[in-house]
């Protein structure tokens, strides 16, 4: 799954640790999501979307 979390995070001036704190996950989880090594659970995807004020579809899209 592709996502634009790194870009959104950078636009807000947040480090991976900052975003992880806001989402109550580890920094490693954020890194794995950003690099496409881990697809977030649906509840976490909703949490991410709410935090950035976007729809899930605006942040995540199916990969190849």
PDB file of N, CA, C and O in Angstrom:
ATOM      1  N   UNK A   1       0.851  -1.170   0.000  1.00  0.00           N
ATOM      2  CA  UNK A   1       0.000   0.000   0.000  1.00  0.00           C
ATOM      3  C   UNK A   1       0.901   1.238   0.000  1.00  0.00           C
ATOM      4  O   UNK A   1       1.867   1.313   0.754  1.00  0.00           O
ATOM      5  N   UNK A   2       0.582   2.180  -0.840  1.00  0.00           N
ATOM      6  CA  UNK A   2       1.321   3.446  -0.888  1.00  0.00           C
ATOM      7  C   UNK A   2       0.629   4.462   0.010  1.00  0.00           C
ATOM      8  O   UNK A   2      -0.575   4.395   0.225  1.00  0.00           O
ATOM      9  N   UNK A   3       1.416   5.406   0.536  1.00  0.00           N
ATOM     10  CA  UNK A   3       0.832   6.438   1.380  1.00  0.00           C
ATOM     11  C   UNK A   3       1.680   7.701   1.298  1.00  0.00           C
ATOM     12  O   UNK A   3       2.811   7.679   0.807  1.00  0.00           O
ATOM     13  N   UNK A   4       1.112   8.788   1.781  1.00  0.00           N
ATOM     14  CA  UNK A   4       1.811  10.075   1.776  1.00  0.00           C
ATOM     15  C   UNK A   4       2.048  10.577   3.205  1.00  0.00           C
ATOM     16  O   UNK A   4       2.115  11.781   3.446  1.00  0.00           O
ATOM     17  N   UNK A   5       2.188   9.652   4.135  1.00  0.00           N
ATOM     18  CA  UNK A   5       2.344  10.038   5.542  1.00  0.00           C
ATOM     19  C   UNK A   5       3.617  10.840   5.763  1.00  0.00           C
ATOM     20  O   UNK A   5       3.614  11.825   6.493  1.00  0.00           O
ATOM     21  N   UNK A   6       4.718  10.439   5.135  1.00  0.00           N
ATOM     22  CA  UNK A   6       5.981  11.176   5.319  1.00  0.00           C
ATOM     23  C   UNK A   6       5.807  12.638   4.898  1.00  0.00           C
ATOM     24  O   UNK A   6       6.227  13.553   5.611  1.00  0.00           O
ATOM     25  N   UNK A   7       5.169  12.863   3.760  1.00  0.00           N
ATOM     26  CA  UNK A   7       4.958  14.232   3.285  1.00  0.00           C
ATOM     27  C   UNK A   7       4.055  15.013   4.227  1.00  0.00           C
ATOM     28  O   UNK A   7       4.329  16.176   4.543  1.00  0.00           O
ATOM     29  N   UNK A   8       2.969  14.389   4.676  1.00  0.00           N
ATOM     30  CA  UNK A   8       2.053  15.058   5.607  1.00  0.00           C
ATOM     31  C   UNK A   8       2.757  15.384   6.920  1.00  0.00           C
ATOM     32  O   UNK A   8       2.601  16.477   7.462  1.00  0.00           O
ATOM     33  N   UNK A   9       3.528  14.436   7.398  1.00  0.00           N
ATOM     34  CA  UNK A   9       4.273  14.635   8.653  1.00  0.00           C
ATOM     35  C   UNK A   9       5.258  15.785   8.508  1.00  0.00           C
ATOM     36  O   UNK A   9       5.337  16.672   9.380  1.00  0.00           O
ATOM     37  N   UNK A  10       5.991  15.800   7.408  1.00  0.00           N
ATOM     38  CA  UNK A  10       6.956  16.873   7.176  1.00  0.00           C
ATOM     39  C   UNK A  10       6.267  18.230   7.029  1.00  0.00           C
ATOM     40  O   UNK A  10       6.791  19.239   7.509  1.00  0.00           O
ATOM     41  N   UNK A  11       5.108  18.256   6.376  1.00  0.00           N
ATOM     42  CA  UNK A  11       4.347  19.509   6.233  1.00  0.00           C
ATOM     43  C   UNK A  11       3.973  20.092   7.593  1.00  0.00           C
ATOM     44  O   UNK A  11       3.867  21.310   7.754  1.00  0.00           O
ATOM     45  N   UNK A  12       3.770  19.225   8.571  1.00  0.00           N
ATOM     46  CA  UNK A  12       3.419  19.673   9.925  1.00  0.00           C
ATOM     47  C   UNK A  12       4.656  19.922  10.792  1.00  0.00           C
ATOM     48  O   UNK A  12       4.522  20.361  11.933  1.00  0.00           O
ATOM     49  N   UNK A  13       5.831  19.598  10.264  1.00  0.00           N
ATOM     50  CA  UNK A  13       7.065  19.798  11.023  1.00  0.00           C
ATOM     51  C   UNK A  13       7.244  18.787  12.138  1.00  0.00           C
ATOM     52  O   UNK A  13       7.919  19.076  13.136  1.00  0.00           O
ATOM     53  N   UNK A  14       6.653  17.611  11.974  1.00  0.00           N
ATOM     54  CA  UNK A  14       6.715  16.582  13.011  1.00  0.00           C
ATOM     55  C   UNK A  14       7.776  15.547  12.662  1.00  0.00           C
ATOM     56  O   UNK A  14       7.927  15.159  11.508  1.00  0.00           O
ATOM     57  N   UNK A  15       8.469  15.052  13.664  1.00  0.00           N
ATOM     58  CA  UNK A  15       9.368  13.920  13.484  1.00  0.00           C
ATOM     59  C   UNK A  15       8.519  12.643  13.531  1.00  0.00           C
ATOM     60  O   UNK A  15       7.331  12.673  13.877  1.00  0.00           O
ATOM     61  N   UNK A  16       9.145  11.523  13.205  1.00  0.00           N
ATOM     62  CA  UNK A  16       8.429  10.257  13.327  1.00  0.00           C
ATOM     63  C   UNK A  16       8.007  10.029  14.776  1.00  0.00           C
ATOM     64  O   UNK A  16       6.901   9.541  15.033  1.00  0.00           O
ATOM     65  N   UNK A  17       8.857  10.412  15.709  1.00  0.00           N
ATOM     66  CA  UNK A  17       8.533  10.249  17.134  1.00  0.00           C
ATOM     67  C   UNK A  17       7.344  11.131  17.524  1.00  0.00           C
ATOM     68  O   UNK A  17       6.479  10.708  18.302  1.00  0.00           O
ATOM     69  N   UNK A  18       7.289  12.350  16.993  1.00  0.00           N
ATOM     70  CA  UNK A  18       6.162  13.248  17.283  1.00  0.00           C
ATOM     71  C   UNK A  18       4.853  12.632  16.810  1.00  0.00           C
ATOM     72  O   UNK A  18       3.851  12.624  17.534  1.00  0.00           O
ATOM     73  N   UNK A  19       4.859  12.137  15.574  1.00  0.00           N
ATOM     74  CA  UNK A  19       3.649  11.524  15.024  1.00  0.00           C
ATOM     75  C   UNK A  19       3.280  10.272  15.818  1.00  0.00           C
ATOM     76  O   UNK A  19       2.107  10.063  16.133  1.00  0.00           O
ATOM     77  N   UNK A  20       4.275   9.479  16.154  1.00  0.00           N
ATOM     78  CA  UNK A  20       4.016   8.273  16.937  1.00  0.00           C
ATOM     79  C   UNK A  20       3.355   8.610  18.267  1.00  0.00           C
ATOM     80  O   UNK A  20       2.398   7.933  18.678  1.00  0.00           O
ATOM     81  N   UNK A  21       3.829   9.647  18.935  1.00  0.00           N
ATOM     82  CA  UNK A  21       3.229  10.071  20.206  1.00  0.00           C
ATOM     83  C   UNK A  21       1.770  10.475  20.018  1.00  0.00           C
ATOM     84  O   UNK A  21       0.919  10.137  20.838  1.00  0.00           O
ATOM     85  N   UNK A  22       1.489  11.194  18.947  1.00  0.00           N
ATOM     86  CA  UNK A  22       0.121  11.653  18.695  1.00  0.00           C
ATOM     87  C   UNK A  22      -0.829  10.490  18.391  1.00  0.00           C
ATOM     88  O   UNK A  22      -2.031  10.582  18.628  1.00  0.00           O
ATOM     89  N   UNK A  23      -0.269   9.413  17.826  1.00  0.00           N
ATOM     90  CA  UNK A  23      -1.086   8.257  17.450  1.00  0.00           C
ATOM     91  C   UNK A  23      -1.004   7.120  18.468  1.00  0.00           C
ATOM     92  O   UNK A  23      -1.671   6.095  18.299  1.00  0.00           O
ATOM     93  N   UNK A  24      -0.180   7.294  19.497  1.00  0.00           N
ATOM     94  CA  UNK A  24       0.001   6.281  20.536  1.00  0.00           C
ATOM     95  C   UNK A  24       0.515   4.956  19.956  1.00  0.00           C
ATOM     96  O   UNK A  24       0.005   3.880  20.262  1.00  0.00           O
ATOM     97  N   UNK A  25       1.522   5.080  19.069  1.00  0.00           N
ATOM     98  CA  UNK A  25       2.221   3.918  18.506  1.00  0.00           C
ATOM     99  C   UNK A  25       3.717   4.175  18.632  1.00  0.00           C
ATOM    100  O   UNK A  25       4.141   5.256  19.045  1.00  0.00           O
ATOM    101  N   UNK A  26       4.529   3.208  18.253  1.00  0.00           N
ATOM    102  CA  UNK A  26       5.977   3.396  18.333  1.00  0.00           C
ATOM    103  C   UNK A  26       6.498   4.142  17.101  1.00  0.00           C
ATOM    104  O   UNK A  26       5.851   4.150  16.054  1.00  0.00           O
ATOM    105  N   UNK A  27       7.676   4.724  17.234  1.00  0.00           N
ATOM    106  CA  UNK A  27       8.311   5.385  16.107  1.00  0.00           C
ATOM    107  C   UNK A  27       8.604   4.368  15.010  1.00  0.00           C
ATOM    108  O   UNK A  27       8.503   4.654  13.817  1.00  0.00           O
ATOM    109  N   UNK A  28       8.935   3.148  15.413  1.00  0.00           N
ATOM    110  CA  UNK A  28       9.212   2.097  14.447  1.00  0.00           C
ATOM    111  C   UNK A  28       7.982   1.772  13.606  1.00  0.00           C
ATOM    112  O   UNK A  28       8.099   1.456  12.423  1.00  0.00           O
ATOM    113  N   UNK A  29       6.806   1.864  14.214  1.00  0.00           N
ATOM    114  CA  UNK A  29       5.564   1.636  13.470  1.00  0.00           C
ATOM    115  C   UNK A  29       5.398   2.698  12.399  1.00  0.00           C
ATOM    116  O   UNK A  29       5.052   2.381  11.255  1.00  0.00           O
ATOM    117  N   UNK A  30       5.651   3.952  12.747  1.00  0.00           N
ATOM    118  CA  UNK A  30       5.543   5.035  11.765  1.00  0.00           C
ATOM    119  C   UNK A  30       6.534   4.813  10.636  1.00  0.00           C
ATOM    120  O   UNK A  30       6.184   4.936   9.446  1.00  0.00           O
ATOM    121  N   UNK A  31       7.763   4.450  10.977  1.00  0.00           N
ATOM    122  CA  UNK A  31       8.771   4.195   9.952  1.00  0.00           C
ATOM    123  C   UNK A  31       8.327   3.060   9.033  1.00  0.00           C
ATOM    124  O   UNK A  31       8.448   3.173   7.802  1.00  0.00           O
ATOM    125  N   UNK A  32       7.804   1.979   9.591  1.00  0.00           N
ATOM    126  CA  UNK A  32       7.371   0.839   8.785  1.00  0.00           C
ATOM    127  C   UNK A  32       6.204   1.201   7.877  1.00  0.00           C
ATOM    128  O   UNK A  32       6.146   0.763   6.721  1.00  0.00           O
ATOM    129  N   UNK A  33       5.274   2.023   8.355  1.00  0.00           N
ATOM    130  CA  UNK A  33       4.157   2.464   7.517  1.00  0.00           C
ATOM    131  C   UNK A  33       4.667   3.346   6.385  1.00  0.00           C
ATOM    132  O   UNK A  33       4.286   3.167   5.217  1.00  0.00           O
ATOM    133  N   UNK A  34       5.532   4.298   6.719  1.00  0.00           N
ATOM    134  CA  UNK A  34       6.055   5.217   5.699  1.00  0.00           C
ATOM    135  C   UNK A  34       6.826   4.492   4.607  1.00  0.00           C
ATOM    136  O   UNK A  34       6.755   4.887   3.445  1.00  0.00           O
ATOM    137  N   UNK A  35       7.557   3.457   4.971  1.00  0.00           N
ATOM    138  CA  UNK A  35       8.371   2.734   3.985  1.00  0.00           C
ATOM    139  C   UNK A  35       7.601   1.613   3.292  1.00  0.00           C
ATOM    140  O   UNK A  35       8.154   0.920   2.437  1.00  0.00           O
ATOM    141  N   UNK A  36       6.330   1.439   3.651  1.00  0.00           N
ATOM    142  CA  UNK A  36       5.500   0.434   3.001  1.00  0.00           C
ATOM    143  C   UNK A  36       5.747  -0.982   3.484  1.00  0.00           C
ATOM    144  O   UNK A  36       5.285  -1.938   2.862  1.00  0.00           O
ATOM    145  N   UNK A  37       6.437  -1.133   4.609  1.00  0.00           N
ATOM    146  CA  UNK A  37       6.709  -2.466   5.143  1.00  0.00           C
ATOM    147  C   UNK A  37       5.585  -2.957   6.046  1.00  0.00           C
ATOM    148  O   UNK A  37       5.559  -4.122   6.428  1.00  0.00           O
ATOM    149  N   UNK A  38       4.676  -2.068   6.400  1.00  0.00           N
ATOM    150  CA  UNK A  38       3.580  -2.417   7.308  1.00  0.00           C
ATOM    151  C   UNK A  38       2.350  -1.628   6.904  1.00  0.00           C
ATOM    152  O   UNK A  38       2.412  -0.414   6.688  1.00  0.00           O
ATOM    153  N   UNK A  39       1.225  -2.336   6.770  1.00  0.00           N
ATOM    154  CA  UNK A  39      -0.054  -1.677   6.510  1.00  0.00           C
ATOM    155  C   UNK A  39      -0.763  -1.507   7.845  1.00  0.00           C
ATOM    156  O   UNK A  39      -0.924  -2.484   8.591  1.00  0.00           O
ATOM    157  N   UNK A  40      -1.190  -0.286   8.161  1.00  0.00           N
ATOM    158  CA  UNK A  40      -1.836  -0.066   9.460  1.00  0.00           C
ATOM    159  C   UNK A  40      -3.186  -0.764   9.541  1.00  0.00           C
ATOM    160  O   UNK A  40      -3.832  -1.019   8.524  1.00  0.00           O
ATOM    161  N   UNK A  41      -3.587  -1.060  10.756  1.00  0.00           N
ATOM    162  CA  UNK A  41      -4.932  -1.598  10.980  1.00  0.00           C
ATOM    163  C   UNK A  41      -5.948  -0.536  10.579  1.00  0.00           C
ATOM    164  O   UNK A  41      -5.621   0.651  10.474  1.00  0.00           O
ATOM    165  N   UNK A  42      -7.170  -0.952  10.382  1.00  0.00           N
ATOM    166  CA  UNK A  42      -8.218   0.001  10.020  1.00  0.00           C
ATOM    167  C   UNK A  42      -8.416   1.063  11.108  1.00  0.00           C
ATOM    168  O   UNK A  42      -8.488   2.256  10.787  1.00  0.00           O
ATOM    169  N   UNK A  43      -8.451   0.680  12.396  1.00  0.00           N
ATOM    170  CA  UNK A  43      -8.574   1.722  13.430  1.00  0.00           C
ATOM    171  C   UNK A  43      -7.415   2.726  13.398  1.00  0.00           C
ATOM    172  O   UNK A  43      -7.631   3.929  13.555  1.00  0.00           O
ATOM    173  N   UNK A  44      -6.194   2.241  13.164  1.00  0.00           N
ATOM    174  CA  UNK A  44      -5.052   3.156  13.093  1.00  0.00           C
ATOM    175  C   UNK A  44      -5.143   4.033  11.842  1.00  0.00           C
ATOM    176  O   UNK A  44      -4.844   5.225  11.900  1.00  0.00           O
ATOM    177  N   UNK A  45      -5.585   3.480  10.728  1.00  0.00           N
ATOM    178  CA  UNK A  45      -5.749   4.270   9.506  1.00  0.00           C
ATOM    179  C   UNK A  45      -6.761   5.397   9.735  1.00  0.00           C
ATOM    180  O   UNK A  45      -6.553   6.535   9.297  1.00  0.00           O
ATOM    181  N   UNK A  46      -7.853   5.100  10.436  1.00  0.00           N
ATOM    182  CA  UNK A  46      -8.844   6.137  10.757  1.00  0.00           C
ATOM    183  C   UNK A  46      -8.235   7.202  11.673  1.00  0.00           C
ATOM    184  O   UNK A  46      -8.486   8.398  11.495  1.00  0.00           O
ATOM    185  N   UNK A  47      -7.436   6.769  12.633  1.00  0.00           N
ATOM    186  CA  UNK A  47      -6.785   7.709  13.549  1.00  0.00           C
ATOM    187  C   UNK A  47      -5.845   8.650  12.792  1.00  0.00           C
ATOM    188  O   UNK A  47      -5.815   9.853  13.041  1.00  0.00           O
ATOM    189  N   UNK A  48      -5.084   8.090  11.854  1.00  0.00           N
ATOM    190  CA  UNK A  48      -4.169   8.888  11.037  1.00  0.00           C
ATOM    191  C   UNK A  48      -4.955   9.890  10.202  1.00  0.00           C
ATOM    192  O   UNK A  48      -4.617  11.072  10.144  1.00  0.00           O
ATOM    193  N   UNK A  49      -6.017   9.413   9.561  1.00  0.00           N
ATOM    194  CA  UNK A  49      -6.834  10.293   8.721  1.00  0.00           C
ATOM    195  C   UNK A  49      -7.440  11.435   9.539  1.00  0.00           C
ATOM    196  O   UNK A  49      -7.428  12.592   9.112  1.00  0.00           O
ATOM    197  N   UNK A  50      -7.959  11.111  10.714  1.00  0.00           N
ATOM    198  CA  UNK A  50      -8.541  12.150  11.582  1.00  0.00           C
ATOM    199  C   UNK A  50      -7.493  13.172  11.996  1.00  0.00           C
ATOM    200  O   UNK A  50      -7.752  14.376  11.992  1.00  0.00           O
ATOM    201  N   UNK A  51      -6.304  12.693  12.358  1.00  0.00           N
ATOM    202  CA  UNK A  51      -5.242  13.588  12.799  1.00  0.00           C
ATOM    203  C   UNK A  51      -4.889  14.602  11.717  1.00  0.00           C
ATOM    204  O   UNK A  51      -4.684  15.777  12.003  1.00  0.00           O
ATOM    205  N   UNK A  52      -4.831  14.159  10.461  1.00  0.00           N
ATOM    206  CA  UNK A  52      -4.474  15.055   9.370  1.00  0.00           C
ATOM    207  C   UNK A  52      -5.688  15.732   8.731  1.00  0.00           C
ATOM    208  O   UNK A  52      -5.542  16.561   7.833  1.00  0.00           O
ATOM    209  N   UNK A  53      -6.891  15.383   9.165  1.00  0.00           N
ATOM    210  CA  UNK A  53      -8.096  16.003   8.623  1.00  0.00           C
ATOM    211  C   UNK A  53      -8.365  15.611   7.179  1.00  0.00           C
ATOM    212  O   UNK A  53      -8.898  16.409   6.402  1.00  0.00           O
ATOM    213  N   UNK A  54      -8.012  14.387   6.834  1.00  0.00           N
ATOM    214  CA  UNK A  54      -8.198  13.888   5.476  1.00  0.00           C
ATOM    215  C   UNK A  54      -8.946  12.566   5.509  1.00  0.00           C
ATOM    216  O   UNK A  54      -9.079  11.943   6.561  1.00  0.00           O
ATOM    217  N   UNK A  55      -9.406  12.120   4.350  1.00  0.00           N
ATOM    218  CA  UNK A  55     -10.013  10.793   4.264  1.00  0.00           C
ATOM    219  C   UNK A  55      -8.909   9.752   4.180  1.00  0.00           C
ATOM    220  O   UNK A  55      -7.767  10.055   3.802  1.00  0.00           O
ATOM    221  N   UNK A  56      -9.250   8.536   4.518  1.00  0.00           N
ATOM    222  CA  UNK A  56      -8.282   7.442   4.404  1.00  0.00           C
ATOM    223  C   UNK A  56      -7.803   7.337   2.959  1.00  0.00           C
ATOM    224  O   UNK A  56      -6.618   7.147   2.697  1.00  0.00           O
ATOM    225  N   UNK A  57      -8.727   7.493   2.016  1.00  0.00           N
ATOM    226  CA  UNK A  57      -8.386   7.371   0.597  1.00  0.00           C
ATOM    227  C   UNK A  57      -7.416   8.455   0.135  1.00  0.00           C
ATOM    228  O   UNK A  57      -6.683   8.255  -0.836  1.00  0.00           O
ATOM    229  N   UNK A  58      -7.411   9.594   0.806  1.00  0.00           N
ATOM    230  CA  UNK A  58      -6.490  10.664   0.451  1.00  0.00           C
ATOM    231  C   UNK A  58      -5.072  10.376   0.936  1.00  0.00           C
ATOM    232  O   UNK A  58      -4.116  10.957   0.431  1.00  0.00           O
ATOM    233  N   UNK A  59      -4.942   9.477   1.892  1.00  0.00           N
ATOM    234  CA  UNK A  59      -3.626   9.167   2.480  1.00  0.00           C
ATOM    235  C   UNK A  59      -3.081   7.841   1.958  1.00  0.00           C
ATOM    236  O   UNK A  59      -1.894   7.736   1.661  1.00  0.00           O
ATOM    237  N   UNK A  60      -3.955   6.853   1.821  1.00  0.00           N
ATOM    238  CA  UNK A  60      -3.531   5.516   1.415  1.00  0.00           C
ATOM    239  C   UNK A  60      -4.121   5.152   0.068  1.00  0.00           C
ATOM    240  O   UNK A  60      -5.277   5.468  -0.209  1.00  0.00           O
ATOM    241  N   UNK A  61      -3.324   4.456  -0.733  1.00  0.00           N
ATOM    242  CA  UNK A  61      -3.852   3.915  -1.991  1.00  0.00           C
ATOM    243  C   UNK A  61      -3.230   2.546  -2.230  1.00  0.00           C
ATOM    244  O   UNK A  61      -2.097   2.294  -1.782  1.00  0.00           O
ATOM    245  N   UNK A  62      -3.959   1.680  -2.916  1.00  0.00           N
ATOM    246  CA  UNK A  62      -3.423   0.337  -3.149  1.00  0.00           C
ATOM    247  C   UNK A  62      -2.109   0.389  -3.917  1.00  0.00           C
ATOM    248  O   UNK A  62      -1.919   1.241  -4.791  1.00  0.00           O
ATOM    249  N   UNK A  63      -1.221  -0.507  -3.582  1.00  0.00           N
ATOM    250  CA  UNK A  63       0.061  -0.582  -4.273  1.00  0.00           C
ATOM    251  C   UNK A  63      -0.038  -1.470  -5.499  1.00  0.00           C
ATOM    252  O   UNK A  63      -1.112  -1.935  -5.861  1.00  0.00           O
ATOM    253  N   UNK A  64       1.097  -1.722  -6.116  1.00  0.00           N
ATOM    254  CA  UNK A  64       1.098  -2.542  -7.331  1.00  0.00           C
ATOM    255  C   UNK A  64       0.719  -3.987  -7.083  1.00  0.00           C
ATOM    256  O   UNK A  64       0.811  -4.500  -6.035  1.00  0.00           O
TER     257      UNK A  64
END
